[in-house]
Coordinates of C-alpha atoms in Angstrom, one line a residue:
Chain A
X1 CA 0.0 0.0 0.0
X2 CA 1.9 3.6 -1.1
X3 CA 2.3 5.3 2.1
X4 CA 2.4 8.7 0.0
X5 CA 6.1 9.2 1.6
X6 CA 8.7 10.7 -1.6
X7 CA 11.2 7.7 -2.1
X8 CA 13.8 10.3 -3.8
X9 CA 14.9 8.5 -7.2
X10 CA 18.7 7.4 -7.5
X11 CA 19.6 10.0 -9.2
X12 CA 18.2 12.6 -7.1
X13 CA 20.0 11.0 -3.7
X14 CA 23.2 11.4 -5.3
X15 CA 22.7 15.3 -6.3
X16 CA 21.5 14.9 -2.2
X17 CA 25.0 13.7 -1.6
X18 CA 26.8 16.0 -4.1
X19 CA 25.9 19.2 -2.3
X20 CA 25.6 18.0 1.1
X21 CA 28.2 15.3 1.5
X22 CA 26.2 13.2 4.0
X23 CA 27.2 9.7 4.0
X24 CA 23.3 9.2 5.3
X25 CA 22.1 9.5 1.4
X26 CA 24.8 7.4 -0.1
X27 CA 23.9 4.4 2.7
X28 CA 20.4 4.6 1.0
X29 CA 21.5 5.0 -2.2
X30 CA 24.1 2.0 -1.6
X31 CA 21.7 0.2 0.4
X32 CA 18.9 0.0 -2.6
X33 CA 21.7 -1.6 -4.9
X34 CA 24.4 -3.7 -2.5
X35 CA 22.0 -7.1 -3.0
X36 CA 21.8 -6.5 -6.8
X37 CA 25.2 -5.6 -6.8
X38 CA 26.8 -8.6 -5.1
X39 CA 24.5 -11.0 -7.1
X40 CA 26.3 -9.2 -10.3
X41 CA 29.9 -10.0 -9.3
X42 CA 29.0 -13.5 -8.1
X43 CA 28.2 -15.2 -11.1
X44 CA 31.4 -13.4 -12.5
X45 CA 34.1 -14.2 -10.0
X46 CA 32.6 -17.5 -9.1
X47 CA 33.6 -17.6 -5.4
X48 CA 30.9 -16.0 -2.3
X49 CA 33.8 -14.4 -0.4
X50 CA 35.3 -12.7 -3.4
X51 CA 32.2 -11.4 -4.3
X52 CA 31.6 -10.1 -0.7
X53 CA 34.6 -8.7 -0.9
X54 CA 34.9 -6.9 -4.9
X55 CA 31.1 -5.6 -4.2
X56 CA 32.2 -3.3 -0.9
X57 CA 34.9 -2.4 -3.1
X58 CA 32.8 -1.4 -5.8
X59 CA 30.5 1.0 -3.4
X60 CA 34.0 2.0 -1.8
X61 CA 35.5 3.3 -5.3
X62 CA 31.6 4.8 -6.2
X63 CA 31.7 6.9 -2.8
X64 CA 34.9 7.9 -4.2
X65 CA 33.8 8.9 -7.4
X66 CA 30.5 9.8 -6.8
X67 CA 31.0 13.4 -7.1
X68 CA 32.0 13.2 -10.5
X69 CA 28.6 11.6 -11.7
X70 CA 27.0 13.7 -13.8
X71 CA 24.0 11.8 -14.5
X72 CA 25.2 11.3 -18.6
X73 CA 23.7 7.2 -17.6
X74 CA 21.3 5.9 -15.1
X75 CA 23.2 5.4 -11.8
X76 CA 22.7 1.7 -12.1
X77 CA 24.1 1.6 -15.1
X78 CA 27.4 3.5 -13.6
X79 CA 27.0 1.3 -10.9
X80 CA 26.9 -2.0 -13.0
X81 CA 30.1 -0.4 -14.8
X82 CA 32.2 -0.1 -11.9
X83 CA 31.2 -3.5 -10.7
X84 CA 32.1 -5.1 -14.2
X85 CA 35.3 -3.3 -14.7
X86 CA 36.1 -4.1 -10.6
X87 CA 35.4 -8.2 -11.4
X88 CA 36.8 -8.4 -14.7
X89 CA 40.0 -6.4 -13.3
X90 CA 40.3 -8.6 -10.3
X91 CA 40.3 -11.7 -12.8
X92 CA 43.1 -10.5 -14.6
X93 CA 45.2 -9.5 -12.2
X94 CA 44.6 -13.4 -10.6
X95 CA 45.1 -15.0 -13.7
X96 CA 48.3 -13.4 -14.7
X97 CA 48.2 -13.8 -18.5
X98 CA 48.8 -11.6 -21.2
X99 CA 46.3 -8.8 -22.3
X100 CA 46.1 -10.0 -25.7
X101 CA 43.8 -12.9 -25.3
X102 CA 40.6 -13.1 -27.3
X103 CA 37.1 -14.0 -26.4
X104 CA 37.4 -17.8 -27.9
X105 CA 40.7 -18.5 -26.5
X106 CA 39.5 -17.3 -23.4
X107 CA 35.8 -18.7 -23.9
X108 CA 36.8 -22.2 -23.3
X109 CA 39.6 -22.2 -19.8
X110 CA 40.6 -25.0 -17.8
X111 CA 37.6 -26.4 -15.3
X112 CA 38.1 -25.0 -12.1
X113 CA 39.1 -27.4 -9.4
X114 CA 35.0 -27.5 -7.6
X115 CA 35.9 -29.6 -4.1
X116 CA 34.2 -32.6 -3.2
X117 CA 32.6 -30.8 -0.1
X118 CA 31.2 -28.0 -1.8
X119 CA 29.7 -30.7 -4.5
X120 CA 28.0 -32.4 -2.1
X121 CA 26.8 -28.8 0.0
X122 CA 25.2 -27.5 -2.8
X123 CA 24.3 -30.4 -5.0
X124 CA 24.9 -31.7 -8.3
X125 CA 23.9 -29.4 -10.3
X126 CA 25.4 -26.1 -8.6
X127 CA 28.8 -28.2 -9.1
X128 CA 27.9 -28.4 -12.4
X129 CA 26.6 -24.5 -13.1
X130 CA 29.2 -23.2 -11.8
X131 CA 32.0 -25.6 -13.5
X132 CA 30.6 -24.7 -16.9
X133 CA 30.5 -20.9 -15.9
X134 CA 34.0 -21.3 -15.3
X135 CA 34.5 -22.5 -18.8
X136 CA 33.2 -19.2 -19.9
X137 CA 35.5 -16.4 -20.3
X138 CA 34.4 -13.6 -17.9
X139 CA 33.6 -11.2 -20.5
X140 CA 30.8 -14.2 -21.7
X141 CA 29.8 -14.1 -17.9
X142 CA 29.5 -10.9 -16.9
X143 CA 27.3 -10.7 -20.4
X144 CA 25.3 -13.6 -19.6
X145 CA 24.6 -12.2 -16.0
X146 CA 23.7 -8.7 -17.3
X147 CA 20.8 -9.8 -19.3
X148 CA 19.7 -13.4 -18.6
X149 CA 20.3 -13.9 -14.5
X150 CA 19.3 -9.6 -13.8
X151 CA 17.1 -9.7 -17.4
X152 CA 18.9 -6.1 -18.3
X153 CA 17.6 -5.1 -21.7
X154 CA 20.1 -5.6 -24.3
X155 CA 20.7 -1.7 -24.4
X156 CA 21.3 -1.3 -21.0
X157 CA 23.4 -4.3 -20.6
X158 CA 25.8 -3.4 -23.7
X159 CA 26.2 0.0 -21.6
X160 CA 26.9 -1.4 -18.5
X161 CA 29.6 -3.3 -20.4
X162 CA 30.8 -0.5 -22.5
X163 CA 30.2 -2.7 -25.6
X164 CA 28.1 -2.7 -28.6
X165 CA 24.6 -4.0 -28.4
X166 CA 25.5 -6.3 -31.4
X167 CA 28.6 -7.2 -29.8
X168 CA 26.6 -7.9 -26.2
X169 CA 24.2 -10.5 -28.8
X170 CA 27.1 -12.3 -29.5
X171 CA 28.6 -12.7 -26.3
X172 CA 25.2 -14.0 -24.6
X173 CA 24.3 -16.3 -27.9
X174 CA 28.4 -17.8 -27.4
X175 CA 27.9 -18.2 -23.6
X176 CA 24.6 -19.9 -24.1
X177 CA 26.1 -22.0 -26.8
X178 CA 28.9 -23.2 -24.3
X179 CA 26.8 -23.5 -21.2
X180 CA 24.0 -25.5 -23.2
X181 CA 26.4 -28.4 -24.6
X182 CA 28.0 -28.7 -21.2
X183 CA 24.7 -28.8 -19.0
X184 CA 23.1 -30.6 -21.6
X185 CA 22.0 -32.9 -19.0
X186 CA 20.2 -30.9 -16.7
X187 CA 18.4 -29.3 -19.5
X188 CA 16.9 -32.4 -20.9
Chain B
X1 CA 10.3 -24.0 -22.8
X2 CA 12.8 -23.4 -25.1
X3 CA 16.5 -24.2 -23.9
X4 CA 17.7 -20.8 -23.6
X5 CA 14.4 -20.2 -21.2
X6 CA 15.5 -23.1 -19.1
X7 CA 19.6 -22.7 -19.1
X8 CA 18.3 -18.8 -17.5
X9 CA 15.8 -20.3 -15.1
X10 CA 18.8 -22.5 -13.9
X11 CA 21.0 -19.8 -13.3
X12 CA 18.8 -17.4 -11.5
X13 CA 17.4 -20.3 -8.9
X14 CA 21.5 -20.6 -8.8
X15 CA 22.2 -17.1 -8.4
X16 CA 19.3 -17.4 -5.7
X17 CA 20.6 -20.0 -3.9
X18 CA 23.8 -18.3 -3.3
X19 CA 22.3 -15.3 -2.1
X20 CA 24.4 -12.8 0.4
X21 CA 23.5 -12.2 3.8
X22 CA 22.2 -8.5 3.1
X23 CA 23.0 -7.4 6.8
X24 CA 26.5 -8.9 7.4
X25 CA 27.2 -6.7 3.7
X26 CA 25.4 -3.9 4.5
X27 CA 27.1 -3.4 8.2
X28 CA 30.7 -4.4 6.4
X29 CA 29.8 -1.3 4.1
X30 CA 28.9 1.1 6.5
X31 CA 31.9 0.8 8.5
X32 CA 34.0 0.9 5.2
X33 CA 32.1 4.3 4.4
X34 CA 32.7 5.4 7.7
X35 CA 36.6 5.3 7.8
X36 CA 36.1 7.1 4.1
X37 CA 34.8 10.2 5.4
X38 CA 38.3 12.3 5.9
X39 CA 39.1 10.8 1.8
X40 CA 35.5 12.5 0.8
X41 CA 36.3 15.8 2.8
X42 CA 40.0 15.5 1.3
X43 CA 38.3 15.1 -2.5
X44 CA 36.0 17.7 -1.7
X45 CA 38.9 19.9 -1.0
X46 CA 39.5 22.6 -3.9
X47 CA 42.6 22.8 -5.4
X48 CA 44.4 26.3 -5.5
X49 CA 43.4 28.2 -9.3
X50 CA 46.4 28.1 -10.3
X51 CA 47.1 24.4 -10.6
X52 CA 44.1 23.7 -11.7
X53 CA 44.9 26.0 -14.9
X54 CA 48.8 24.5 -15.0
X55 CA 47.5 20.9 -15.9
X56 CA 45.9 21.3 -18.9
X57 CA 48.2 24.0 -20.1
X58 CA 50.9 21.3 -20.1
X59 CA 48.8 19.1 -21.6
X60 CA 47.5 21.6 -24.6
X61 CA 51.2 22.4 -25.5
X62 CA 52.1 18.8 -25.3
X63 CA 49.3 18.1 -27.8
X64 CA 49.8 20.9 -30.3
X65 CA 53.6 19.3 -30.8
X66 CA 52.1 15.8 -31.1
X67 CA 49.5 17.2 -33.3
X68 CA 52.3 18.9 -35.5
X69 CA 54.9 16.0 -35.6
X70 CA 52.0 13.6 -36.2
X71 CA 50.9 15.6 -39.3
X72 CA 54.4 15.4 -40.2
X73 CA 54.9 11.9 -39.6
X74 CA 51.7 11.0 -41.3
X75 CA 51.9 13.0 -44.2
X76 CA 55.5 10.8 -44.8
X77 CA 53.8 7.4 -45.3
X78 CA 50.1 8.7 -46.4
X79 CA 48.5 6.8 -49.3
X80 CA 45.7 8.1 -51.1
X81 CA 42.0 7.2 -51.1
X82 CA 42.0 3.5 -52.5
X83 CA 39.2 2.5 -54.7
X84 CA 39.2 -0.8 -53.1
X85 CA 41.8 -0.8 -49.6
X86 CA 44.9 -1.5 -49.6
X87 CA 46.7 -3.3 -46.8
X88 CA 48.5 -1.1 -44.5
X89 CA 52.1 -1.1 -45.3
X90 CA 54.8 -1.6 -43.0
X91 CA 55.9 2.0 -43.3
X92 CA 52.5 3.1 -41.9
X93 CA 52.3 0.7 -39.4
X94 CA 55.5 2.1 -38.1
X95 CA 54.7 5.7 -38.6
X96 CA 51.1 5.5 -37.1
X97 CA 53.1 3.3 -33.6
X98 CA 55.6 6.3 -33.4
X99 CA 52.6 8.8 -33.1
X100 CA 50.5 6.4 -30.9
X101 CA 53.9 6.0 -28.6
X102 CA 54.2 9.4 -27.8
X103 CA 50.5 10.5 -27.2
X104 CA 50.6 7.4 -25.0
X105 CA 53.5 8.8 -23.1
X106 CA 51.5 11.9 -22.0
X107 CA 48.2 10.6 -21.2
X108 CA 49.1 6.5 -20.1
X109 CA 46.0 3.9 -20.2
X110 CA 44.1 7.0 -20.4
X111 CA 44.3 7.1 -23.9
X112 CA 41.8 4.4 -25.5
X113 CA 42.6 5.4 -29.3
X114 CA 43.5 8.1 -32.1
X115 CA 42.0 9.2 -35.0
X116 CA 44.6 9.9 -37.4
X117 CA 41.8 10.9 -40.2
X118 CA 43.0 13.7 -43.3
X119 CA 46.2 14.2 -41.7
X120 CA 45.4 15.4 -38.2
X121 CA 45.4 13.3 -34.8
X122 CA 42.1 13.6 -32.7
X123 CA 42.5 11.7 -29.1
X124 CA 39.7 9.7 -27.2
X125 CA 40.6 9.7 -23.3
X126 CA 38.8 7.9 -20.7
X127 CA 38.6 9.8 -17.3
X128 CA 39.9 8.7 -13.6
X129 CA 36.3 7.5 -12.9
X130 CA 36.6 3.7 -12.1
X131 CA 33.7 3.2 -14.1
X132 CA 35.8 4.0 -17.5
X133 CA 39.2 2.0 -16.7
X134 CA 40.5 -0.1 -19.1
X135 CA 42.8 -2.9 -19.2
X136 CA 46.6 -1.9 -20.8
X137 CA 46.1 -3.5 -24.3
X138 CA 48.3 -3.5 -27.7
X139 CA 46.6 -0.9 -30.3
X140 CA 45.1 -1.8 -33.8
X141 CA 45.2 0.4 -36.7
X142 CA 42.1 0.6 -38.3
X143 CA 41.3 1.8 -41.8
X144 CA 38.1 1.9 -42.7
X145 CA 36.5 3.0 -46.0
X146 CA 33.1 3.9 -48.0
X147 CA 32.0 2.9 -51.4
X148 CA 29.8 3.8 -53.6
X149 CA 28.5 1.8 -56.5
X150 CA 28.8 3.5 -59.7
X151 CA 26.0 1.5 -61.2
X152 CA 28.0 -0.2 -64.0
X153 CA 30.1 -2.5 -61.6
X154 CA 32.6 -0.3 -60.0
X155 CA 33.1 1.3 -56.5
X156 CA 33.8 5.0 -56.0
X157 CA 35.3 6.6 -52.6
X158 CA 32.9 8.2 -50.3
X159 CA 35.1 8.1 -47.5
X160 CA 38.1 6.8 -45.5
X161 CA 38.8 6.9 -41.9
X162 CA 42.2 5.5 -40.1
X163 CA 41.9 5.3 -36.6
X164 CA 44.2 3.4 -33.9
X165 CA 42.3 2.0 -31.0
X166 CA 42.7 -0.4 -28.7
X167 CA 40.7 -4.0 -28.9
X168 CA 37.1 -3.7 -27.6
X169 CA 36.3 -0.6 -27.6
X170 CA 33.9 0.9 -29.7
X171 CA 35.3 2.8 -32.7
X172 CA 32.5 5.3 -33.9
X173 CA 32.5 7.1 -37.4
X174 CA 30.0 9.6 -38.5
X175 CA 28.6 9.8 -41.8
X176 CA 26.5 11.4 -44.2
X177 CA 23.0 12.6 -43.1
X178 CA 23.1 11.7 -39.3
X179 CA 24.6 7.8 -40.2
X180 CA 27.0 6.5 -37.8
X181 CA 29.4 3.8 -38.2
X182 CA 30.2 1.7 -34.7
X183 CA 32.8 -1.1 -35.2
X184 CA 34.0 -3.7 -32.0
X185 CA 37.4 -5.6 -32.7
X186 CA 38.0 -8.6 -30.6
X187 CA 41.0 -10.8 -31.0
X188 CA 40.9 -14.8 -31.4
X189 CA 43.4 -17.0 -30.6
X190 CA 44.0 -18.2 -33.6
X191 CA 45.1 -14.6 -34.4
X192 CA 41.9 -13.5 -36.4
X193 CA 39.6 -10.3 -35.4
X194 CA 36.1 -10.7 -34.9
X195 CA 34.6 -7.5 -36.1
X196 CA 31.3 -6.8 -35.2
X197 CA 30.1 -4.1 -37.3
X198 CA 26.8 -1.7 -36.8
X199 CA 25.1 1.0 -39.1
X200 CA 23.1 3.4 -37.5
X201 CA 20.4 5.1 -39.8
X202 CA 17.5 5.6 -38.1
X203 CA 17.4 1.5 -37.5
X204 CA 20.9 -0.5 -36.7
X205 CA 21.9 -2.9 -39.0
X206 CA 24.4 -5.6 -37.8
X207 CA 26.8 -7.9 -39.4
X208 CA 29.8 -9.7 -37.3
X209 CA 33.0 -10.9 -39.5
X210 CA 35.6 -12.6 -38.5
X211 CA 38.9 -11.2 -40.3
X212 CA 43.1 -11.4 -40.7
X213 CA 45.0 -8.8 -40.4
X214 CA 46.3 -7.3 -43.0
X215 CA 44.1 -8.6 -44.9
X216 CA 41.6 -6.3 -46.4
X217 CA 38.1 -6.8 -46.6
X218 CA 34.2 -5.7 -46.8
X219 CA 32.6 -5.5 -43.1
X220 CA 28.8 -4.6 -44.1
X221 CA 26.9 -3.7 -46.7
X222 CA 24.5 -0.8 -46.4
X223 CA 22.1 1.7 -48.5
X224 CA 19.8 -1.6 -50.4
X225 CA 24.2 -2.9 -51.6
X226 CA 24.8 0.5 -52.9
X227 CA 27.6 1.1 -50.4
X228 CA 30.2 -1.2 -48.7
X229 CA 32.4 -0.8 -46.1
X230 CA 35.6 -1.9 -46.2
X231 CA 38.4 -2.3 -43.6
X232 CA 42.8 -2.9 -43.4
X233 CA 43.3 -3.6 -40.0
X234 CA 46.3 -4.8 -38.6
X235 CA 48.7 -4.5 -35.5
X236 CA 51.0 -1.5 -34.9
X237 CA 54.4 -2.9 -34.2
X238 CA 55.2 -2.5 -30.5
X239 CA 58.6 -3.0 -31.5
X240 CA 59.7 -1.6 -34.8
X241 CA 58.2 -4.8 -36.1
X242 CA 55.3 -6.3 -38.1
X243 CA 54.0 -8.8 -36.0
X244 CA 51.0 -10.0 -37.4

């Protein structure tokens, strides 16, 4: 039932924050998005603790910024920017490998090493989801979690991952093409 | 249910099933915001007038020298507008890396390409905000043409642009009457580009190649066939050398 209270939009709490500087509108502004946020970097980084970890550092390096927004994109897509960039940057810089790789070299990686513990935890199937995410090259993930785990349009999305919308097409139909053929048996 | 509908219905009840524990990250963040107040207030802080005017007077001189010895450099090893494209000589390469080298000097991974059109250099820059970073990367020299048919089998120039950027970022080229060309270059390993082209009139087209480099080719075809676009793209040395 609307309570007829003004919930301030996004963009609005952060002009709040721009003059004012009170840390009180950016933990409502943060507070709206941290869930959403978290559940973006997850699928990406593949691991709950690095996800914990890259989303405060995503709100931390937002706070930072946040006086340079100029509202040119929705805040959630800046926001979704920031957390891409922050998990596709911590991924590199784990891995170690040259910056020249392209998306099909990188598209199909070694299977992660998924413990017999955390198999049995969280069941078959997780074990497998999250073995043939790894298979994925992050780029394929973090397009595949934009749009079919958060159901971003396609436009939005693409801007989020400061790629073409065509190019964002191609990344979800190759993820989808990977994931299908290796969970073909849970899709059956 | 088709299988795509499925596959996404499997990873959201996944995604679900790993949810956080919104207070434990919500607590986390507001003592990490807390010990970032005295950075805000520092931020927030103005700098004096005058170093906020030094900056970017460096930076304009800098650029009118780059801007001169790049005209110079280019006009060296320029070739004219090809009916169909050539590939990009070794000379160019070279010529185009030396420019690239020294605008990269001034402005670091800020820099995300050049547009080295009719003899003068245009720079794209990304700012400080973390939402813009990119990744350091090796540049690719991009040449990209328009022709027109001449309605008895042959092609006539419309148009060339030549444009260094780095891989996956969005090279954008106006044309005539409002049209925009947007072109994506992503490397393979088996040392191919995939080129995924759009044409913006009104409606996007779309059309996703994958190319050599070096080796020329059409990318789309737009205007009911009348006009194609064609591209060289290719590699600047990183060290004196063709590498592709």
């Amino acid at each position: 039932m609307p309570n007829g209270a003004h919930e301030p939009a996004d963009e609005e709490l952060v002009r709040q924050f721009q003059t004012s500087g009170a840390t009180a509108d950016l933990e409502v502004l943060f507070g709206r998005h941290m869930t959403r946020v978290r559940q973006m970097i997850f699928p990406i980084v593949l691991n709950a603790s690095d996800a914990d970890d890259l989303a405060q550092e995503v709100f931390i390096r937002a706070a930072r910024s946040l006086h340079d927004f100029r509202g040119e994109a929705r805040f959630s897509t800046w926001l979704n920017r920031i957390a891409i960039n922050t998990s596709l940057t911590f991924l590199r810089s784990r891995r170690r490998k040259p910056h020249f790789a392209g998306e099909e070299e990188l598209a199909v990686q070694p299977a992660p090493h998924v413990s017999p513990s955390r198999a049995a935890a969280h069941g078959e199937l997780d074990a497998a989801i999250e073995s043939a995410l790894a298979r994925l090259a992050p780029e394929l993930r973090a397009a595949l979690t934009l749009t079919a785990i958060h159901g971003l349009k396609p436009a939005e999305a693409a801007a989020s991952l400061g790629c073409l919308t065509a190019t964002l097409y191609w990344r979800v139909h190759q993820a989808r093409k990977l994931l299908r053929a290796e969970l073909q048996d849970h899709l059956s | 249910m088709n299988p795509d509908q499925k596959l996404d219905e499997l990873l959201r009840d996944w995604t679900h099933r790993h949810a956080p524990d919104d207070t434990a990250l919500r607590e986390n963040l507001q003592r990490r915001l807390a010990g970032e107040r005295f950075l805000q207030l520092a931020d927030a802080t103005p700098r004096p007038p005058a170093l906020r005017w030094v900056t970017p007077l460096l930076t304009l001189a800098s650029v009118a020298v780059l801007i001169v010895s790049g005209y110079i450099a280019l006009n060296l090893h320029s070739t004219p507008l090809p009916p169909t494209l050539a590939a990009l000589t070794p000379a160019e390469l070279a010529a185009r890396a030396e420019v690239y080298r020294g605008v990269k000097e001034l402005f670091g991974d800020r820099l995300t390409g050049l547009d080295l059109s009719a003899n003068r250099l245009q720079m794209s820059l990304v700012g400080d905000d973390p939402a813009e970073a990119r990744a350091p990367a090796r540049p690719l020299l991009v040449r990209l043409a328009a022709l027109e048919s001449d309605g008895h089998g042959g092609w006539r120039p419309l148009w060339q642009k030549e444009i260094v950027t780095l891989p996956q970022e969005v090279v954008r080229v106006p044309a005539a009457d409002g049209a925009e060309l947007l072109c994506w270059i992503c490397p393979t390993a088996d040392g191919k580009l995939v080129v995924d082209t759009q044409w913006q009139n009104g409606t996007a087209r779309d059309e996703t190649r994958v190319v050599t480099p070096g080796r020329p080719g059409e990318l789309i075809r737009v205007g009911a066939g009348r006009c194609r676009i064609v591209q060289s793209i290719d590699w600047l040395p990183t060290d004196g050398t063709r590498s592709s």
